[in-house]
GROMACS .gro file of C-alpha atoms in nm:
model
  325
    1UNK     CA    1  -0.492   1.282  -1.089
    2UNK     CA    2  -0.843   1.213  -0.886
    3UNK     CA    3  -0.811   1.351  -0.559
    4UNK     CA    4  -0.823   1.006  -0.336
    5UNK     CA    5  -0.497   0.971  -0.563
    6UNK     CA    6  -0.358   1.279  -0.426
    7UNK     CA    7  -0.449   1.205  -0.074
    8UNK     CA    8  -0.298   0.819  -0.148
    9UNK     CA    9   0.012   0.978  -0.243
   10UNK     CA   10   0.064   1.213   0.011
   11UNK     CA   11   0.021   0.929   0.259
   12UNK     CA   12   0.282   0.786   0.107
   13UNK     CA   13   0.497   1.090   0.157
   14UNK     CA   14   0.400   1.076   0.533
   15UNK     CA   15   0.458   0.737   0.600
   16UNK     CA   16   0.814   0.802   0.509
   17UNK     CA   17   0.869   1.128   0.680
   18UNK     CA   18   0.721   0.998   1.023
   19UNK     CA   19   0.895   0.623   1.004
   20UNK     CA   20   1.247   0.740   0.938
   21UNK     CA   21   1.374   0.792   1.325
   22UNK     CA   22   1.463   1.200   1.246
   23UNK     CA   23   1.135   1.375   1.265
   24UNK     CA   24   1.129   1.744   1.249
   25UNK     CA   25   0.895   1.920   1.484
   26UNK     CA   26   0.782   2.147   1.239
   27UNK     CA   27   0.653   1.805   1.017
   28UNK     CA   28   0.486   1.683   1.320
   29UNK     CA   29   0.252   1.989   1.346
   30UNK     CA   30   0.194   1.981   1.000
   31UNK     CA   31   0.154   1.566   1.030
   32UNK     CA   32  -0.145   1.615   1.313
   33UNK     CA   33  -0.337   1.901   1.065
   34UNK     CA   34  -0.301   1.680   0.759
   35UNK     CA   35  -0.426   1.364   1.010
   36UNK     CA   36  -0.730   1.555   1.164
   37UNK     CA   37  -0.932   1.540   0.837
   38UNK     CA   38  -1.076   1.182   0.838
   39UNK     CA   39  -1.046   1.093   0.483
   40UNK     CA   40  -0.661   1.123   0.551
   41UNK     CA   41  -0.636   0.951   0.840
   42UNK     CA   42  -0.793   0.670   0.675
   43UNK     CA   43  -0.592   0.686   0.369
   44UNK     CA   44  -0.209   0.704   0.596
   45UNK     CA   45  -0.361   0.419   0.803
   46UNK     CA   46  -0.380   0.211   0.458
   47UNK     CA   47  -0.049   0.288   0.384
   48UNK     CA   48   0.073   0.142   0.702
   49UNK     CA   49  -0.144  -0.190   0.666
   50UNK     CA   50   0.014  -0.245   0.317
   51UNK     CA   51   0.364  -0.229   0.495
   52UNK     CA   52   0.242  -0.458   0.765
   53UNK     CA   53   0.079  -0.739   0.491
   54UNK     CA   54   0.429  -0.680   0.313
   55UNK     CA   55   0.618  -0.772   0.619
   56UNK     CA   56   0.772  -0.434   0.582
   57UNK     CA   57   0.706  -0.379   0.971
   58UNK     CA   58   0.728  -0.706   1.093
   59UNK     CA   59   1.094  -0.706   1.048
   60UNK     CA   60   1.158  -0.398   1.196
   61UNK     CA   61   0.959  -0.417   1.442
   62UNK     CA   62   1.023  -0.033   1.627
   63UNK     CA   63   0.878   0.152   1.350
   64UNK     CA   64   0.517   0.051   1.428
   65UNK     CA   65   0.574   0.290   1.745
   66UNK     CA   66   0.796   0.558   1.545
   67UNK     CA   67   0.470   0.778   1.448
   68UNK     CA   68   0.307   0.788   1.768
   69UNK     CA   69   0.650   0.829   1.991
   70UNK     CA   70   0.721   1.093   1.776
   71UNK     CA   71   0.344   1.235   1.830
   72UNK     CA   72   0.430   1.215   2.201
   73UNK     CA   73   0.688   1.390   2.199
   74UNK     CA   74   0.661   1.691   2.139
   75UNK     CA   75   0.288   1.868   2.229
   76UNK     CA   76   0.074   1.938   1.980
   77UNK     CA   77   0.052   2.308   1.932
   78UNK     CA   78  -0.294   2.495   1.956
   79UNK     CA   79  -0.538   2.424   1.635
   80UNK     CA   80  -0.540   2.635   1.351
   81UNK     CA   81  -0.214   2.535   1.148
   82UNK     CA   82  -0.270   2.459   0.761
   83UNK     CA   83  -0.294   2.133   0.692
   84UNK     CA   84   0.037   2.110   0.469
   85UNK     CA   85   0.231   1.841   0.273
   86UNK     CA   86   0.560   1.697   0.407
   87UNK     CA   87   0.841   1.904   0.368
   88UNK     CA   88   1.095   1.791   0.121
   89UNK     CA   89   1.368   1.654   0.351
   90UNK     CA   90   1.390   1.321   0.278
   91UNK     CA   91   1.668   1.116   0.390
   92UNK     CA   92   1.770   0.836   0.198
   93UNK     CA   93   1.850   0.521   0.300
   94UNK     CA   94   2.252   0.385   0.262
   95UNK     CA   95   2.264   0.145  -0.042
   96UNK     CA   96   2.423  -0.166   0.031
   97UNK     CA   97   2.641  -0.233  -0.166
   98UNK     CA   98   2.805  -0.562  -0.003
   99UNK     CA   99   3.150  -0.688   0.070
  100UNK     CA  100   3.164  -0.954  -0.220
  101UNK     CA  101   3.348  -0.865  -0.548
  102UNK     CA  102   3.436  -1.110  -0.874
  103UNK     CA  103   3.793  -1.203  -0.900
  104UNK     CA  104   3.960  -1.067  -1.257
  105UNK     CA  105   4.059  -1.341  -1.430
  106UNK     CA  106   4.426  -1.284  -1.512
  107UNK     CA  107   4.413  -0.983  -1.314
  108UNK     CA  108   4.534  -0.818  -1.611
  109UNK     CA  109   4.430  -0.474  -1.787
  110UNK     CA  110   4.547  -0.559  -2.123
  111UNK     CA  111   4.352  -0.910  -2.136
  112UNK     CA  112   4.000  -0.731  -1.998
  113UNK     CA  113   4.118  -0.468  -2.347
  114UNK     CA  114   4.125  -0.768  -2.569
  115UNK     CA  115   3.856  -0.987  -2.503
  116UNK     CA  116   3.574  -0.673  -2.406
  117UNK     CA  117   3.415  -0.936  -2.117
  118UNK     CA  118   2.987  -1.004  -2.109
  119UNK     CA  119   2.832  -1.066  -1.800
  120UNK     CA  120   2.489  -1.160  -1.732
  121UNK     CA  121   2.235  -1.255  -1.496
  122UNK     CA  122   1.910  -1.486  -1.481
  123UNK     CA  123   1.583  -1.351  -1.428
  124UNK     CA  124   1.592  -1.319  -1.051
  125UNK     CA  125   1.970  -1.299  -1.036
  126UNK     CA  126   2.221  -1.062  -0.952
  127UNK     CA  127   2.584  -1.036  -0.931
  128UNK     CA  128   2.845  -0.759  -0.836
  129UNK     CA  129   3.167  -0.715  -1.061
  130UNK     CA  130   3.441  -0.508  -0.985
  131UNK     CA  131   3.620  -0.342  -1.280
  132UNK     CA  132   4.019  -0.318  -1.327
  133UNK     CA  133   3.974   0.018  -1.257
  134UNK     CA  134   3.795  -0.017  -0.886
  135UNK     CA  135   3.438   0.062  -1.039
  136UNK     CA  136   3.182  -0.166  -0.909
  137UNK     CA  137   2.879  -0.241  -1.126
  138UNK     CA  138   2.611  -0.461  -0.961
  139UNK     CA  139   2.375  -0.638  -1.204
  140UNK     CA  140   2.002  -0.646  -1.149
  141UNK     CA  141   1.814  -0.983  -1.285
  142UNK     CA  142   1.807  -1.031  -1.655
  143UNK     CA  143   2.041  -0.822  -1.735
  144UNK     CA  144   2.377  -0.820  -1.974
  145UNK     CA  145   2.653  -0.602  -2.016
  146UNK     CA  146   2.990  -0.612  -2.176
  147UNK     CA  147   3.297  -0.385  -2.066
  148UNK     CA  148   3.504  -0.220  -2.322
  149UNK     CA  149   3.791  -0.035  -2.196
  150UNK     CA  150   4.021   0.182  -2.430
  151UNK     CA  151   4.310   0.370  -2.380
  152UNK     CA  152   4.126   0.711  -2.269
  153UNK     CA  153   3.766   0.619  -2.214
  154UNK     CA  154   3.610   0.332  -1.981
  155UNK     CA  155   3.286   0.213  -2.147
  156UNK     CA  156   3.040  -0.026  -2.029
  157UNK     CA  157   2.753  -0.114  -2.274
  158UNK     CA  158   2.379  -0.215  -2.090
  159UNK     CA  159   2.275  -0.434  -2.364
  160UNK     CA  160   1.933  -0.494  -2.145
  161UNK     CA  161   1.835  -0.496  -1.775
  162UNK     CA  162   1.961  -0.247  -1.549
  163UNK     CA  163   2.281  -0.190  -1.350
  164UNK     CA  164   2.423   0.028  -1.034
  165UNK     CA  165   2.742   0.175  -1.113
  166UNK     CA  166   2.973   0.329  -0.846
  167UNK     CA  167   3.240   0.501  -1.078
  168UNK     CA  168   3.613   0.498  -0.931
  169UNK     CA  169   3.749   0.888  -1.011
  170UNK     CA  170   3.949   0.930  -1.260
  171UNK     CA  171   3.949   1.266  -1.439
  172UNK     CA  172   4.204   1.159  -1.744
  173UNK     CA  173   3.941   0.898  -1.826
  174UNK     CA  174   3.570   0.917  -1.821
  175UNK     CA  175   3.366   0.653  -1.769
  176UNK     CA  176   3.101   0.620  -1.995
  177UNK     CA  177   2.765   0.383  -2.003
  178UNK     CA  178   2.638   0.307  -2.352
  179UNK     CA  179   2.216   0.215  -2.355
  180UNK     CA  180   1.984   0.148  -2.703
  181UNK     CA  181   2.142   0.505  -2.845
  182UNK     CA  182   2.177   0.700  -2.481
  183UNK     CA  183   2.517   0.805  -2.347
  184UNK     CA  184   2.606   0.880  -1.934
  185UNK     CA  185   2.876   1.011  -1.889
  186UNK     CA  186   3.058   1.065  -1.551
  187UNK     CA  187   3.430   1.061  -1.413
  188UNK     CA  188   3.339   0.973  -1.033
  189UNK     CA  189   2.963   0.889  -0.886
  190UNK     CA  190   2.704   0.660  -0.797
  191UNK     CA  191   2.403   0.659  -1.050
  192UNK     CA  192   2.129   0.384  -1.199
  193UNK     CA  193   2.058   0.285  -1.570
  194UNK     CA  194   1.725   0.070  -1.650
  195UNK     CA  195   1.718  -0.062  -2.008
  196UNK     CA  196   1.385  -0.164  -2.112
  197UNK     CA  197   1.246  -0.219  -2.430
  198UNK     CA  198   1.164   0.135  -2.502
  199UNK     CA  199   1.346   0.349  -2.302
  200UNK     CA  200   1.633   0.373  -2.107
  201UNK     CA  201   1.610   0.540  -1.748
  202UNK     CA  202   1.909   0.727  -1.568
  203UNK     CA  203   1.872   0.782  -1.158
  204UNK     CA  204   2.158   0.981  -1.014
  205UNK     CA  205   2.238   0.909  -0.651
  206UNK     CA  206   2.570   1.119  -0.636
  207UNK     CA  207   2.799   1.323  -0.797
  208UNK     CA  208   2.683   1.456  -1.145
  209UNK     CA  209   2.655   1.276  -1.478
  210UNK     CA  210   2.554   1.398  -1.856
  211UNK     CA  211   2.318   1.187  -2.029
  212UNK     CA  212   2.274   1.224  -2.418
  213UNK     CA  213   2.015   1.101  -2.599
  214UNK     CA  214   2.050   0.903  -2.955
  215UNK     CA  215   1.943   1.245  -3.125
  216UNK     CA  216   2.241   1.477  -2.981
  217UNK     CA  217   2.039   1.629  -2.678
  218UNK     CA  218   2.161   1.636  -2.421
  219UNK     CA  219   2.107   1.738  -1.981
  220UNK     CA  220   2.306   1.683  -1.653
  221UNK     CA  221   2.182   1.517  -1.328
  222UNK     CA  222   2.233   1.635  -0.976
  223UNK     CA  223   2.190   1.424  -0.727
  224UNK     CA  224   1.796   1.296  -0.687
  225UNK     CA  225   1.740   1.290  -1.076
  226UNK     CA  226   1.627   1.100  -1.332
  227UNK     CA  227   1.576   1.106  -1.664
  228UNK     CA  228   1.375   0.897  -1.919
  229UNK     CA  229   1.577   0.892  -2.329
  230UNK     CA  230   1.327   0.683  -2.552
  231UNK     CA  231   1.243   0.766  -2.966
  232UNK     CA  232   1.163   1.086  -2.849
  233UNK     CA  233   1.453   1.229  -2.739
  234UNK     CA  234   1.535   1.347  -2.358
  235UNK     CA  235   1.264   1.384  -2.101
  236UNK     CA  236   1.353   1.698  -1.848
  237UNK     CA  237   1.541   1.586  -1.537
  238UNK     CA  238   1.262   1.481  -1.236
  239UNK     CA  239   1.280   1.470  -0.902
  240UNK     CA  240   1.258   1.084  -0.734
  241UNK     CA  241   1.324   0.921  -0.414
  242UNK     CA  242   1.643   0.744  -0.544
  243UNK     CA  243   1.658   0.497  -0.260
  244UNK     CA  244   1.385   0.409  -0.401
  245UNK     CA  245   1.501   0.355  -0.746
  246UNK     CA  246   1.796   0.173  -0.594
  247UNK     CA  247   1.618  -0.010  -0.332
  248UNK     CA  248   1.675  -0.345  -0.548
  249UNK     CA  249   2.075  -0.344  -0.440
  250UNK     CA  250   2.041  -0.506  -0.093
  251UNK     CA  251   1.748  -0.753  -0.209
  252UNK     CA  252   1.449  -0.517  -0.143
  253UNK     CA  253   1.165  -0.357  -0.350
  254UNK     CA  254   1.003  -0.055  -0.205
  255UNK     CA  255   0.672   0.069  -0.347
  256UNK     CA  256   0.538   0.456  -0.216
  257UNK     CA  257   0.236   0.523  -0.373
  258UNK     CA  258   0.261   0.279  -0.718
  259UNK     CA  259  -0.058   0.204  -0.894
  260UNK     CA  260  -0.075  -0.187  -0.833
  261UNK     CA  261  -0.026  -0.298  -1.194
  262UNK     CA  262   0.280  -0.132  -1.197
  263UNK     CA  263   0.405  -0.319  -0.879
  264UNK     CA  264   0.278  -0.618  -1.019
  265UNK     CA  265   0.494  -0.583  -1.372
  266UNK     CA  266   0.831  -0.489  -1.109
  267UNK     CA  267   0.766  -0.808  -0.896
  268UNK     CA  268   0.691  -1.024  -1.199
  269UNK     CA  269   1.104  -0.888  -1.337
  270UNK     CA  270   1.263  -1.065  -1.060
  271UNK     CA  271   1.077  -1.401  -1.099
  272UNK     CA  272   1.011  -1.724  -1.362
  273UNK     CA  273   0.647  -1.729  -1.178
  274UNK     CA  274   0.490  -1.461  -1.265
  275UNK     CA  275   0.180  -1.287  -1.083
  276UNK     CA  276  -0.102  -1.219  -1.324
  277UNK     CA  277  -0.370  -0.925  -1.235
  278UNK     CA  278  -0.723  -1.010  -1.330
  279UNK     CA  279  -0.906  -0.630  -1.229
  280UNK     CA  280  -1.039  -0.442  -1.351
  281UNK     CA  281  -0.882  -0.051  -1.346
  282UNK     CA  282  -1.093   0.054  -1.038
  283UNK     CA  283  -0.845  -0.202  -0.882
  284UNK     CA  284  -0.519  -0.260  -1.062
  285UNK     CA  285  -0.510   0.150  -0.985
  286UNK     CA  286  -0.496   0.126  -0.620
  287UNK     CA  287  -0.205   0.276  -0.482
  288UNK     CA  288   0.070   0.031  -0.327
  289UNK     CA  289   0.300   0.123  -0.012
  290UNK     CA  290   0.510  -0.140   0.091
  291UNK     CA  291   0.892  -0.320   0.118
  292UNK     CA  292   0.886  -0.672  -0.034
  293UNK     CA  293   1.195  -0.954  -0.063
  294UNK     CA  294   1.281  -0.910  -0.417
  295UNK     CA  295   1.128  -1.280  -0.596
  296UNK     CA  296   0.889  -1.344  -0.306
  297UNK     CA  297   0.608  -1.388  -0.508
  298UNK     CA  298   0.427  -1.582  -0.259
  299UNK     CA  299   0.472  -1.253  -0.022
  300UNK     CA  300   0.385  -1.010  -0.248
  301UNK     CA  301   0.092  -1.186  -0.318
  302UNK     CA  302  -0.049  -1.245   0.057
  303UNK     CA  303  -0.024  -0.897   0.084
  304UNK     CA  304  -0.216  -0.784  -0.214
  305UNK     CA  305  -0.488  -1.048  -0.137
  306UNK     CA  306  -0.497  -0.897   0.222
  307UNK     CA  307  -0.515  -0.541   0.132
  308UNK     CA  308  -0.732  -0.529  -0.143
  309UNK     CA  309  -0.938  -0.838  -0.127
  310UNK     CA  310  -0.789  -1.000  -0.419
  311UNK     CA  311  -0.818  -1.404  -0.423
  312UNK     CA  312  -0.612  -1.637  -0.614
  313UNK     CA  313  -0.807  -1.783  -0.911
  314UNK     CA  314  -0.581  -1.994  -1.064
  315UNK     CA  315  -0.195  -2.101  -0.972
  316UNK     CA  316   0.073  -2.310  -1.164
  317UNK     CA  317   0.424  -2.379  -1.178
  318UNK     CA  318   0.455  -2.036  -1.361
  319UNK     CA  319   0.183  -1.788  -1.310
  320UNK     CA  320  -0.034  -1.679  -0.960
  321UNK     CA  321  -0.385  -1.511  -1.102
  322UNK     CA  322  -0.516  -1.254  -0.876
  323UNK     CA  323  -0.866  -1.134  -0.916
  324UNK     CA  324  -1.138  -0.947  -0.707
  325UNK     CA  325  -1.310  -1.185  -0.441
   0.00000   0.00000   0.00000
């Protein structure tokens, strides 16, 4: 990684630690030696005008003073500290998981047991479904899975998309996810599953799950995990801001430090209009930081035009082209 990617990326890491309301004064010192070189000033000020073209900020509108209240707090300490990263002590954000749930139809275990019920969402849809057991499973957009409960196991099969699963304990019966060949297997947490094309993606939020791969092998999650089972078998468990991962939930999409094609291909999932990225890699590299309605295309595309002086080229009923102006 170039090192204006490294310095992008630990701007992102600041921008979270001094914008979450519980700032450490030991971040703070490091915070003012990391600011005092130029270059990095520069770089956490474009993080924080990507949040404010996002409308990140504008809805919440205290955290513009967060950084320096928390600056003026507490006095800086003589010069000479080490300019240091953030320290790992993220706090992530409650997931939403809302007050709605799906009546059962028939309300009965034995008829869920027979029939092995498929739901499924549009592209830009999403829909919560409560399980005869208590579990709650909230569909992402485009996605499709089908419950199979029997006797001693509770199964749900992720035939494609991607799916939040709060698991109701139950130690006599695990519940298991099914995905392309991979197996998760928990008896009570919270945890993610992505199913794309190639690979399937576990993020554990709480408790602990085992995920197996279609070739036997096998790992456990703790809590801020993930792991990636494709042709090749089992990634090792990584480290990720899962309220990140699960930021989708309540509505939202939240970007630290994601190389703009990438953010591009995640907005385009949740929308029929898709946004089409004519730059070349000096551009469609740039680091995003930013919160964005989940299907706002429109938004998402003000603020990429804003921050990296993108224009719109061409526009239709289904496709916004951005390229360099």
């Amino acid at each position: 990684m170039s090192e204006s990617a490294d310095r992008a990326t630990e701007a992102s890491q600041w921008f979270t630690v001094m914008t979450r309301g519980d700032i450490d004064p030991a971040d703070l010192e490091r915070f003012r030696a990391w600011r005092r070189v130029p270059e990095n000033a520069a770089a956490f000020d474009k993080v924080k005008r990507g949040w404010e073209a996002a409308g990140g900020l504008a809805e919440r509108p205290a955290i513009v003073s967060l950084t320096e209240a928390a600056l003026a707090r507490y006095p800086a300490k003589p010069a000479g500290a080490r300019p240091m990263g953030p320290s790992r002590r993220f706090v992530l954000a409650p997931l939403a998981i809302g007050a709605a749930s799906v009546a059962v139809a028939g309300g009965a275990l034995l008829a869920w047991q027979a029939r092995e019920p498929v739901f499924v969402t549009d592209v830009g849809g999403q829909r919560l479904q409560v399980l005869p057991d208590g579990s709650r499973v909230r569909l992402n957009t485009d996605t499709k899975v089908r419950i199979a409960f029997r006797g001693g196991e509770r199964r749900v099969v992720l035939e494609r998309g991607q799916a939040f699963f709060d698991v109701a304990h139950e130690a006599s019966r695990p519940f298991v996810v099914e995905a392309d060949g991979a197996r998760v297997r928990a008896l009570g947490t919270r945890f993610d599953v992505r199913h794309d094309t190639a690979a399937v993606r576990v993020t554990l939020l709480q408790g602990r799950v085992e995920v197996r791969a279609a070739d036997g092998r096998q790992a456990v999650l703790s809590p801020g995990e993930a792991i990636v089972a494709d042709e090749r078998g089992l990634s090792p468990p990584t480290p990720v801001n899962a309220g990140e991962v699960a930021s989708w939930t309540s509505g939202r999409l939240t970007f630290s430090g994601v190389p703009l094609r990438d953010a591009v291909a995640e907005v385009n999932r949740y929308s029929e209009r898709k946004v089409v990225l004519d730059a070349p890699e000096s551009v469609a590299g740039e680091l995003v930081s930013g919160q964005f309605v989940a299907g706002d295309v429109e938004n998402f595309v003000a603020g990429a035009r804003s921050l990296y002086g993108l224009k719109v080229t061409a526009e239709t009923p289904r496709e916004i082209r951005l390229s360099p102006g």
